[in-house]
Amino acid sequence: MIHYLKIMNFGPIKDEIEINFEVADGIEKDAYEIEMPDGRRLLKLAYIYGANASGKTTILNAFAFIKKLLSEPLTTKSEELDFDPFLFCKDPLINNSFFELSFYFNGIRYVYDLTFNKQVILQEKLNFYKTAKPALLFSRDTDTEKLLTKIQFGSTIKAPVREKDLLESNTLHNNTVLGAFTKTNVDIPELSKLRVWATDTFAEDLKFGTDAIISNAFRIESSKKFKAWMNEFMNRADNQILSINVPSLQNQVKNLLNSNILSEKDLMNVYGNFNNRNSKTSEIEIDFIHQTSQGEQYLLPLQKESNGTQKYFSLGGQLYDLIYRNQFKWIDELEGSLHPDLMKYFLQMFLMNSNGSQLLITTHNFSLMADTDFIRWDALWFSEKNEDGTINLYSAADFDTATLRKDASLINAYKAGRLGAKPNLGSPYLSN
C-alpha cells in the first residue's frame, strides 16, 4: 500500500508537494482505513478536487511515470525520459526532479528516493524497515560525464558478485535499477519480490473504454466466477440487467482478424492490438439480457446501452481486481457519464469489500463532499494553481479550527472559497 509520495519539479509542480494516505489524528476507524503491521493506519481511498488545470492529473501522472520507470525500462541510451520539468522559469532544464515514495509490500515498509532529469537517472536509494531503523537495499549513482552507473547493494542482498555486476552493467543511465532488473537474466530474490510489486501490486490507472471492455469479455468467457461477479455487479447498477452473454468470443476474434491459427495466449492478448485493426472492436458481440417486470427477457447489445452503462461495465473487471488482488490504482475524473449515486456506490463497494487495495481519484463530484457520513476529511485533498503557475496540494485535515470547524459543512466551506482550489472566474459578460 502507498504511504506517501513526494513530488518536486515535475510538470506544473515546482516546489515539493506530498500526497499522504496516512490517517489523521482524531478520526474514528472505519472502512476507509487499514492498519499496517507496524501500527500505521493508511487510507484505502483518497480524492483530489480542484479547478481545471490545477495539477490534479499531474499527481496521477507522477504515479504513472514511476510505474513506467520501474517496469518498462528504456532500451537505448539515446532515449529521454518522458516528462517535462516545471517550465515557467528562465532555465527549466537546470534543476533536477525528485520523487520520494513510501510504500508497504508484504508487511514491510520501503522508502524509495529518485533524482532525475530528462536524460539521466542521477540517483536512487531504496531503504526498507523491518525495525524502526532503515536498512539499505540498494543505492545508485550515475556519472553524468561518462554516463555510467554505480550500484551499492545492502548487506541483505546475498547474490553472487557476478550477478550484481551484470545488473550494474545493464542499468543504463536512463534506467532505474528495478527497470534494468526486468530485462537482465540474474537471480536476486530481493529484487524479484519488488518486481512483482512494481508490475502487479503497483498496478496502473483505471481504464474505461474499448480495451477494458474487451478484457472483461475475455474474462467473462473464461471464468465462471468472474462472469457471476460481473452479472451481480451490473444487476446492482440496473436491476433489469439479468446477465451478460459473450457468444463464442474466440470465434469472433478469429473472424475479425481473418485468422484460424491463433493460440489461446494470442486470443487472451489480442485485444491490445485491436485499435490497429480498423477499430473492429465495435463488432465484438457482448449482449446484456434485460428482464422486464413482467418476466420477459430481451437481448440488448452493449453498443446500444447508455454511455454510463458501458463505462460502468468497463470498470467492473478493475473493481474485481481491487477486491480480490491487493493493488494500487488511480483514475482521472471517475464521474464521467456516471450518476453521482452510482459513482458513490462504486466507491462504497470498493471500501466495503477490499482488504489491501488503494484507489486515488480526481473528481468534480461535489455531492460526495456534501455527504458527511461518507467522506472523510483526511481523504479529501485539494490542488490549487498559484499565480506563478506552481501547484499547492493540501488536505481538508490540514485546516485549523479557525478556518474550518470540525462540525462545518465541507461543501459550504468550499463554495464560500474558504478551502481554495476553485476556478478564478471573471464576469460572464464579454468585453466585446
Short mmCIF file of C-alpha atoms in Angstrom, two decimals:
data_model
loop_
_atom_site.label_atom_id
_atom_site.label_comp_id
_atom_site.label_asym_id
_atom_site.label_seq_id
_atom_site.Cartn_x
_atom_site.Cartn_y
_atom_site.Cartn_z
CA MET A 1 0.00 0.00 0.00
CA ILE A 2 1.12 3.55 -0.66
CA HIS A 3 2.09 5.59 2.40
CA TYR A 4 3.03 8.84 0.66
CA LEU A 5 4.53 10.31 -2.50
CA LYS A 6 6.60 13.48 -2.55
CA ILE A 7 6.97 15.22 -5.93
CA MET A 8 9.25 18.08 -6.98
CA ASN A 9 9.90 19.75 -10.37
CA PHE A 10 7.50 17.59 -12.35
CA GLY A 11 5.16 19.29 -14.82
CA PRO A 12 3.47 22.28 -13.13
CA ILE A 13 4.76 21.09 -9.74
CA LYS A 14 7.82 23.20 -8.90
CA ASP A 15 8.31 23.02 -5.14
CA GLU A 16 7.86 19.79 -3.22
CA ILE A 17 4.30 18.63 -2.61
CA GLU A 18 3.12 15.48 -0.86
CA ILE A 19 0.08 13.23 -1.20
CA ASN A 20 -0.20 11.19 2.01
CA PHE A 21 -2.51 8.27 2.77
CA GLU A 22 -1.78 8.18 6.50
CA VAL A 23 -4.82 8.53 8.74
CA ALA A 24 -5.11 11.87 10.56
CA ASP A 25 -5.33 12.00 14.34
CA GLY A 26 -8.71 12.15 16.00
CA ILE A 27 -10.73 10.34 13.31
CA GLU A 28 -12.55 7.16 14.26
CA LYS A 29 -11.65 3.96 12.45
CA ASP A 30 -13.99 2.94 9.62
CA ALA A 31 -13.99 1.14 6.27
CA TYR A 32 -11.65 3.74 4.78
CA GLU A 33 -8.57 2.50 6.58
CA ILE A 34 -6.36 -0.50 7.13
CA GLU A 35 -3.64 -0.98 9.74
CA MET A 36 -0.12 -1.96 8.73
CA PRO A 37 1.96 -4.46 10.77
CA ASP A 38 3.93 -1.60 12.33
CA GLY A 39 0.71 0.04 13.56
CA ARG A 40 0.50 2.79 10.94
CA ARG A 41 -3.05 3.31 9.64
CA LEU A 42 -3.46 4.03 5.94
CA LEU A 43 -6.43 5.13 3.86
CA LYS A 44 -7.73 2.90 1.10
CA LEU A 45 -9.31 5.79 -0.81
CA ALA A 46 -8.38 9.43 -1.41
CA TYR A 47 -9.95 12.17 -3.55
CA ILE A 48 -8.33 15.18 -5.21
CA TYR A 49 -10.54 18.19 -6.02
CA GLY A 50 -9.53 21.34 -7.85
CA ALA A 51 -10.19 23.59 -10.82
CA ASN A 52 -9.29 22.56 -14.35
CA ALA A 53 -5.52 22.80 -15.00
CA SER A 54 -4.84 22.90 -11.25
CA GLY A 55 -2.43 19.94 -11.23
CA LYS A 56 -4.79 17.12 -10.23
CA THR A 57 -3.92 14.96 -13.22
CA THR A 58 -0.22 15.73 -12.81
CA ILE A 59 -0.24 13.93 -9.47
CA LEU A 60 -1.73 10.85 -11.12
CA ASN A 61 0.80 11.19 -13.93
CA ALA A 62 3.60 11.10 -11.36
CA PHE A 63 2.44 7.67 -10.19
CA ALA A 64 2.16 6.50 -13.82
CA PHE A 65 5.66 7.83 -14.56
CA ILE A 66 7.17 5.94 -11.61
CA LYS A 67 5.31 2.79 -12.66
CA LYS A 68 6.76 3.03 -16.15
CA LEU A 69 10.31 3.68 -14.93
CA LEU A 70 10.20 0.61 -12.69
CA SER A 71 8.53 -1.84 -15.06
CA GLU A 72 9.13 -0.64 -18.65
CA PRO A 73 12.76 0.50 -18.96
CA LEU A 74 14.03 2.42 -21.97
CA THR A 75 16.03 0.22 -24.32
CA THR A 76 18.53 2.64 -25.91
CA LYS A 77 20.92 5.19 -24.47
CA SER A 78 19.63 7.97 -26.72
CA GLU A 79 16.06 7.93 -25.36
CA GLU A 80 14.91 10.67 -23.00
CA LEU A 81 12.60 10.25 -20.04
CA ASP A 82 9.01 11.07 -20.98
CA PHE A 83 8.23 14.07 -18.77
CA ASP A 84 8.64 17.82 -18.57
CA PRO A 85 10.04 19.68 -15.57
CA PHE A 86 8.50 22.93 -14.35
CA LEU A 87 8.62 25.17 -17.44
CA PHE A 88 7.50 28.58 -16.12
CA CYS A 89 11.04 29.75 -15.35
CA LYS A 90 14.04 31.13 -17.25
CA ASP A 91 16.04 27.88 -17.45
CA PRO A 92 13.69 24.94 -16.85
CA LEU A 93 16.30 22.26 -17.56
CA ILE A 94 18.83 23.37 -14.97
CA ASN A 95 17.05 21.89 -11.95
CA ASN A 96 16.69 18.18 -11.24
CA SER A 97 13.41 16.46 -10.46
CA PHE A 98 12.75 14.34 -7.39
CA PHE A 99 10.35 11.71 -6.05
CA GLU A 100 10.17 10.04 -2.68
CA LEU A 101 7.77 7.10 -2.47
CA SER A 102 6.98 5.33 0.80
CA PHE A 103 5.04 2.09 0.43
CA TYR A 104 4.30 -1.24 2.09
CA PHE A 105 4.71 -4.63 0.46
CA ASN A 106 4.34 -7.98 2.23
CA GLY A 107 4.10 -6.12 5.52
CA ILE A 108 7.44 -4.31 5.10
CA ARG A 109 7.77 -0.57 4.63
CA TYR A 110 10.05 0.70 1.84
CA VAL A 111 11.19 4.25 1.05
CA TYR A 112 12.37 4.88 -2.50
CA ASP A 113 14.18 8.11 -3.44
CA LEU A 114 14.70 9.06 -7.08
CA THR A 115 16.54 12.07 -8.54
CA PHE A 116 16.49 12.53 -12.32
CA ASN A 117 16.35 14.87 -15.30
CA LYS A 118 15.27 14.44 -18.92
CA GLN A 119 18.39 12.48 -19.84
CA VAL A 120 19.64 10.69 -16.72
CA ILE A 121 18.53 8.83 -13.61
CA LEU A 122 21.00 10.61 -11.34
CA GLN A 123 20.45 8.89 -8.00
CA GLU A 124 18.32 6.16 -6.47
CA LYS A 125 18.08 4.79 -2.97
CA LEU A 126 15.77 2.08 -1.64
CA ASN A 127 15.62 1.54 2.11
CA PHE A 128 13.39 -0.89 3.97
CA TYR A 129 12.18 -1.08 7.56
CA LYS A 130 11.96 -4.41 9.36
CA THR A 131 12.59 -2.43 12.55
CA ALA A 132 12.39 1.27 13.34
CA LYS A 133 15.85 1.70 11.81
CA PRO A 134 16.16 1.82 7.99
CA ALA A 135 18.32 -0.72 6.18
CA LEU A 136 19.72 -0.24 2.68
CA LEU A 137 18.54 -2.49 -0.13
CA PHE A 138 20.45 -0.62 -2.82
CA SER A 139 21.65 2.83 -3.82
CA ARG A 140 22.71 4.04 -7.24
CA ASP A 141 24.68 6.97 -8.64
CA THR A 142 25.30 7.90 -12.26
CA ASP A 143 28.48 9.53 -13.56
CA THR A 144 26.97 12.30 -15.69
CA GLU A 145 30.11 12.68 -17.83
CA LYS A 146 30.72 9.01 -18.62
CA LEU A 147 27.03 8.10 -18.25
CA LEU A 148 27.96 5.03 -16.23
CA THR A 149 26.00 3.62 -13.32
CA LYS A 150 27.40 2.51 -9.97
CA ILE A 151 25.18 0.42 -7.66
CA GLN A 152 25.82 -0.24 -3.98
CA PHE A 153 23.89 -3.20 -2.58
CA GLY A 154 22.90 -3.55 1.05
CA SER A 155 24.12 -6.42 3.20
CA THR A 156 20.81 -8.29 2.90
CA ILE A 157 21.39 -8.99 -0.80
CA LYS A 158 23.42 -12.21 -0.92
CA ALA A 159 23.61 -12.62 -4.70
CA PRO A 160 26.98 -13.55 -6.25
CA VAL A 161 29.22 -10.67 -7.30
CA ARG A 162 28.90 -11.62 -10.98
CA GLU A 163 25.10 -11.26 -10.74
CA LYS A 164 25.42 -7.83 -9.17
CA ASP A 165 27.99 -6.74 -11.75
CA LEU A 166 25.79 -7.89 -14.62
CA LEU A 167 22.83 -5.90 -13.29
CA GLU A 168 25.03 -2.84 -12.84
CA SER A 169 26.34 -3.06 -16.41
CA ASN A 170 22.78 -3.43 -17.76
CA THR A 171 21.48 -0.41 -15.84
CA LEU A 172 21.67 2.27 -18.49
CA HIS A 173 21.93 5.89 -17.40
CA ASN A 174 18.23 6.33 -18.29
CA ASN A 175 17.08 3.14 -16.50
CA THR A 176 16.14 2.61 -12.88
CA VAL A 177 17.71 -0.36 -11.10
CA LEU A 178 14.39 -2.21 -10.91
CA GLY A 179 13.65 -1.35 -14.52
CA ALA A 180 17.01 -2.77 -15.61
CA PHE A 181 16.37 -5.86 -13.48
CA THR A 182 13.28 -6.68 -15.56
CA LYS A 183 15.47 -7.14 -18.66
CA THR A 184 18.51 -8.76 -17.01
CA ASN A 185 18.93 -12.51 -16.56
CA VAL A 186 20.07 -12.51 -12.93
CA ASP A 187 18.70 -14.13 -9.78
CA ILE A 188 18.40 -11.59 -6.97
CA PRO A 189 15.40 -12.71 -4.84
CA GLU A 190 15.02 -9.40 -3.03
CA LEU A 191 14.60 -7.57 -6.33
CA SER A 192 12.36 -10.31 -7.75
CA LYS A 193 9.88 -9.64 -4.94
CA LEU A 194 9.88 -5.93 -5.70
CA ARG A 195 9.43 -6.60 -9.41
CA VAL A 196 6.13 -8.31 -8.50
CA TRP A 197 5.15 -5.18 -6.58
CA ALA A 198 6.15 -2.84 -9.43
CA THR A 199 4.39 -4.80 -12.17
CA ASP A 200 1.29 -6.10 -10.38
CA THR A 201 0.57 -4.53 -6.98
CA PHE A 202 1.57 -1.02 -8.08
CA ALA A 203 -0.92 -1.58 -10.85
CA GLU A 204 -1.97 1.21 -13.20
CA ASP A 205 -4.69 3.73 -13.85
CA LEU A 206 -8.28 2.51 -14.02
CA LYS A 207 -9.23 2.39 -17.67
CA PHE A 208 -12.63 2.62 -19.23
CA GLY A 209 -13.35 2.15 -22.89
CA THR A 210 -12.52 -0.38 -25.58
CA ASP A 211 -9.55 -2.16 -24.00
CA ALA A 212 -11.27 -2.64 -20.65
CA ILE A 213 -14.49 -3.83 -22.30
CA ILE A 214 -12.74 -6.43 -24.45
CA SER A 215 -10.65 -7.59 -21.49
CA ASN A 216 -13.84 -8.09 -19.48
CA ALA A 217 -15.36 -10.04 -22.35
CA PHE A 218 -12.44 -12.48 -22.41
CA ARG A 219 -12.65 -12.93 -18.66
CA ILE A 220 -16.41 -13.48 -18.72
CA GLU A 221 -15.98 -16.27 -21.26
CA SER A 222 -13.05 -17.93 -19.50
CA SER A 223 -14.09 -17.69 -15.82
CA LYS A 224 -17.44 -18.71 -14.33
CA LYS A 225 -16.55 -16.90 -11.11
CA PHE A 226 -15.81 -13.67 -12.94
CA LYS A 227 -18.95 -13.95 -15.06
CA ALA A 228 -21.14 -14.45 -11.96
CA TRP A 229 -19.45 -11.48 -10.31
CA MET A 230 -19.98 -9.23 -13.35
CA ASN A 231 -23.63 -10.29 -13.58
CA GLU A 232 -24.18 -9.22 -9.98
CA PHE A 233 -22.12 -6.05 -10.45
CA MET A 234 -24.24 -4.89 -13.38
CA ASN A 235 -27.53 -6.01 -11.79
CA ARG A 236 -26.77 -3.84 -8.75
CA ALA A 237 -26.46 -0.84 -11.06
CA ASP A 238 -29.55 -1.71 -13.12
CA ASN A 239 -31.84 -4.40 -11.74
CA GLN A 240 -33.29 -5.02 -15.20
CA ILE A 241 -29.90 -6.40 -16.33
CA LEU A 242 -30.15 -10.11 -15.60
CA SER A 243 -26.89 -11.35 -17.08
CA ILE A 244 -24.18 -10.77 -19.68
CA ASN A 245 -23.67 -13.02 -22.68
CA VAL A 246 -20.49 -13.20 -24.78
CA PRO A 247 -21.14 -15.57 -27.69
CA SER A 248 -18.05 -17.61 -28.71
CA LEU A 249 -15.57 -14.78 -28.34
CA GLN A 250 -12.70 -16.85 -29.72
CA ASN A 251 -14.54 -17.38 -33.00
CA GLN A 252 -15.47 -13.70 -33.09
CA VAL A 253 -11.83 -12.67 -32.77
CA LYS A 254 -10.68 -15.18 -35.37
CA ASN A 255 -13.29 -13.91 -37.81
CA LEU A 256 -12.38 -10.28 -37.19
CA LEU A 257 -8.69 -10.94 -37.69
CA ASN A 258 -9.25 -13.40 -40.55
CA SER A 259 -7.07 -15.98 -38.80
CA ASN A 260 -7.56 -19.59 -37.83
CA ILE A 261 -4.19 -20.16 -36.19
CA LEU A 262 -4.43 -18.04 -33.05
CA SER A 263 -3.29 -19.77 -29.88
CA GLU A 264 -5.07 -19.41 -26.56
CA LYS A 265 -2.36 -16.98 -25.44
CA ASP A 266 -2.80 -14.96 -28.64
CA LEU A 267 -6.53 -14.78 -28.06
CA MET A 268 -6.12 -13.53 -24.50
CA ASN A 269 -3.67 -10.81 -25.54
CA VAL A 270 -5.05 -9.82 -28.93
CA TYR A 271 -7.35 -7.09 -27.61
CA GLY A 272 -4.26 -4.96 -27.07
CA ASN A 273 -3.81 -4.78 -30.84
CA PHE A 274 -7.45 -4.24 -31.80
CA ASN A 275 -7.13 -0.49 -32.26
CA ASN A 276 -4.72 -1.20 -35.13
CA ARG A 277 -7.31 -3.40 -36.83
CA ASN A 278 -9.57 -0.69 -38.27
CA SER A 279 -11.41 -0.22 -34.97
CA LYS A 280 -13.17 -3.57 -35.31
CA THR A 281 -13.71 -3.76 -31.57
CA SER A 282 -17.16 -2.28 -32.11
CA GLU A 283 -18.04 -5.52 -33.90
CA ILE A 284 -17.33 -7.71 -30.86
CA GLU A 285 -20.67 -9.05 -29.64
CA ILE A 286 -21.44 -8.54 -25.96
CA ASP A 287 -25.11 -8.86 -25.10
CA PHE A 288 -26.95 -7.72 -21.99
CA ILE A 289 -30.02 -9.77 -21.08
CA HIS A 290 -32.73 -7.48 -19.68
CA GLN A 291 -35.75 -8.75 -17.79
CA THR A 292 -38.89 -6.65 -17.51
CA SER A 293 -41.26 -6.55 -14.55
CA GLN A 294 -43.49 -8.97 -16.50
CA GLY A 295 -40.67 -11.52 -16.60
CA GLU A 296 -39.98 -11.10 -20.32
CA GLN A 297 -36.32 -11.22 -21.37
CA TYR A 298 -34.68 -9.24 -24.19
CA LEU A 299 -31.13 -9.06 -25.56
CA LEU A 300 -29.55 -5.63 -25.97
CA PRO A 301 -26.04 -5.30 -27.45
CA LEU A 302 -23.56 -3.39 -25.31
CA GLN A 303 -23.17 -0.79 -28.08
CA LYS A 304 -26.85 0.13 -27.64
CA GLU A 305 -26.57 0.57 -23.88
CA SER A 306 -26.10 4.07 -22.47
CA ASN A 307 -22.65 5.60 -22.19
CA GLY A 308 -22.91 5.31 -18.42
CA THR A 309 -23.73 1.59 -18.57
CA GLN A 310 -20.85 0.96 -20.97
CA LYS A 311 -18.45 2.84 -18.72
CA TYR A 312 -19.69 1.04 -15.61
CA PHE A 313 -19.26 -2.31 -17.37
CA SER A 314 -15.68 -1.40 -18.30
CA LEU A 315 -14.92 -0.61 -14.64
CA GLY A 316 -16.24 -3.93 -13.37
CA GLY A 317 -13.17 -6.04 -14.02
CA GLN A 318 -10.93 -3.47 -12.43
CA LEU A 319 -13.06 -3.31 -9.29
CA TYR A 320 -12.91 -7.12 -9.22
CA ASP A 321 -9.10 -6.92 -9.21
CA LEU A 322 -9.11 -4.30 -6.46
CA ILE A 323 -11.26 -6.57 -4.30
CA TYR A 324 -9.56 -9.91 -4.95
CA ARG A 325 -5.98 -8.74 -5.53
CA ASN A 326 -4.16 -6.18 -3.42
CA GLN A 327 -3.44 -3.35 -5.86
CA PHE A 328 -3.00 0.40 -6.05
CA LYS A 329 -4.86 2.08 -8.90
CA TRP A 330 -5.75 5.64 -9.83
CA ILE A 331 -8.32 7.23 -12.10
CA ASP A 332 -8.87 10.71 -13.52
CA GLU A 333 -12.43 12.07 -13.23
CA LEU A 334 -14.23 8.86 -12.33
CA GLU A 335 -17.62 10.57 -12.52
CA GLY A 336 -17.73 10.96 -16.32
CA SER A 337 -21.08 9.55 -17.59
CA LEU A 338 -21.88 8.11 -14.15
CA HIS A 339 -24.77 9.28 -11.99
CA PRO A 340 -23.41 10.68 -8.67
CA ASP A 341 -25.21 7.94 -6.73
CA LEU A 342 -23.70 5.25 -8.95
CA MET A 343 -20.22 6.71 -8.52
CA LYS A 344 -20.67 6.72 -4.75
CA TYR A 345 -21.97 3.15 -4.86
CA PHE A 346 -18.89 2.05 -6.83
CA LEU A 347 -16.65 3.60 -4.17
CA GLN A 348 -18.70 2.04 -1.37
CA MET A 349 -18.32 -1.41 -2.93
CA PHE A 350 -14.58 -0.86 -3.08
CA LEU A 351 -14.35 0.28 0.54
CA MET A 352 -16.59 -2.42 1.97
CA ASN A 353 -15.12 -5.37 0.08
CA SER A 354 -11.40 -4.68 -0.40
CA ASN A 355 -8.77 -5.58 2.17
CA GLY A 356 -5.40 -4.37 0.93
CA SER A 357 -6.04 -2.22 -2.14
CA GLN A 358 -5.98 1.53 -2.63
CA LEU A 359 -7.67 3.91 -5.04
CA LEU A 360 -6.76 7.54 -5.78
CA ILE A 361 -9.25 9.55 -7.83
CA THR A 362 -9.63 13.07 -9.13
CA THR A 363 -13.18 14.35 -9.30
CA HIS A 364 -15.50 17.33 -9.69
CA ASN A 365 -18.36 15.46 -7.99
CA PHE A 366 -19.14 17.85 -5.14
CA SER A 367 -22.10 15.81 -3.92
CA LEU A 368 -19.58 13.49 -2.26
CA MET A 369 -18.22 16.44 -0.30
CA ALA A 370 -21.71 17.17 0.98
CA ASP A 371 -22.15 13.60 2.27
CA THR A 372 -20.52 13.90 5.69
CA ASP A 373 -21.47 10.33 6.60
CA PHE A 374 -19.42 9.03 3.68
CA ILE A 375 -16.42 11.25 3.05
CA ARG A 376 -13.52 11.72 5.47
CA TRP A 377 -11.62 14.95 5.88
CA ASP A 378 -8.21 13.27 5.75
CA ALA A 379 -9.18 11.55 2.47
CA LEU A 380 -10.08 14.87 0.84
CA TRP A 381 -7.29 16.72 -0.98
CA PHE A 382 -7.27 20.00 -2.91
CA SER A 383 -4.98 21.00 -5.77
CA GLU A 384 -4.63 24.72 -6.44
CA LYS A 385 -2.63 26.66 -9.03
CA ASN A 386 -0.81 29.78 -7.86
CA GLU A 387 -0.39 32.95 -9.91
CA ASP A 388 3.19 31.97 -10.81
CA GLY A 389 1.97 28.67 -12.29
CA THR A 390 3.12 26.48 -9.40
CA ILE A 391 0.89 23.97 -7.63
CA ASN A 392 -0.19 23.62 -4.00
CA LEU A 393 -1.62 20.37 -2.63
CA TYR A 394 -3.27 20.17 0.78
CA SER A 395 -5.80 18.14 2.73
CA ALA A 396 -9.03 19.24 4.40
CA ALA A 397 -7.49 17.82 7.58
CA ASP A 398 -4.71 20.46 7.35
CA PHE A 399 -7.05 23.37 8.16
CA ASP A 400 -7.18 24.64 11.72
CA THR A 401 -10.49 25.09 13.51
CA ALA A 402 -10.39 28.87 12.95
CA THR A 403 -10.80 28.23 9.21
CA LEU A 404 -12.81 25.02 9.25
CA ARG A 405 -14.70 23.89 12.33
CA LYS A 406 -14.93 20.15 12.87
CA ASP A 407 -18.71 20.30 12.55
CA ALA A 408 -18.62 22.59 9.49
CA SER A 409 -20.13 21.67 6.13
CA LEU A 410 -17.32 20.86 3.71
CA ILE A 411 -19.39 21.70 0.67
CA ASN A 412 -20.49 25.07 2.06
CA ALA A 413 -16.92 25.92 3.06
CA TYR A 414 -15.71 25.02 -0.41
CA LYS A 415 -18.43 27.03 -2.16
CA ALA A 416 -17.60 30.02 0.06
CA GLY A 417 -13.97 29.80 -1.05
CA ARG A 418 -12.55 29.02 2.40
CA LEU A 419 -10.88 25.84 1.13
CA GLY A 420 -9.46 27.34 -2.08
CA ALA A 421 -8.95 25.17 -5.20
CA LYS A 422 -11.78 26.89 -7.10
CA PRO A 423 -11.73 28.33 -10.63
CA ASN A 424 -10.85 32.03 -10.72
CA LEU A 425 -13.68 33.23 -12.95
CA GLY A 426 -14.45 36.74 -14.09
CA SER A 427 -17.70 38.31 -15.19
CA PRO A 428 -19.77 36.25 -17.66
CA TYR A 429 -20.22 39.43 -19.73
CA LEU A 430 -17.74 39.66 -22.61
CA SER A 431 -15.92 42.93 -23.30
CA ASN A 432 -16.84 42.95 -27.00
#
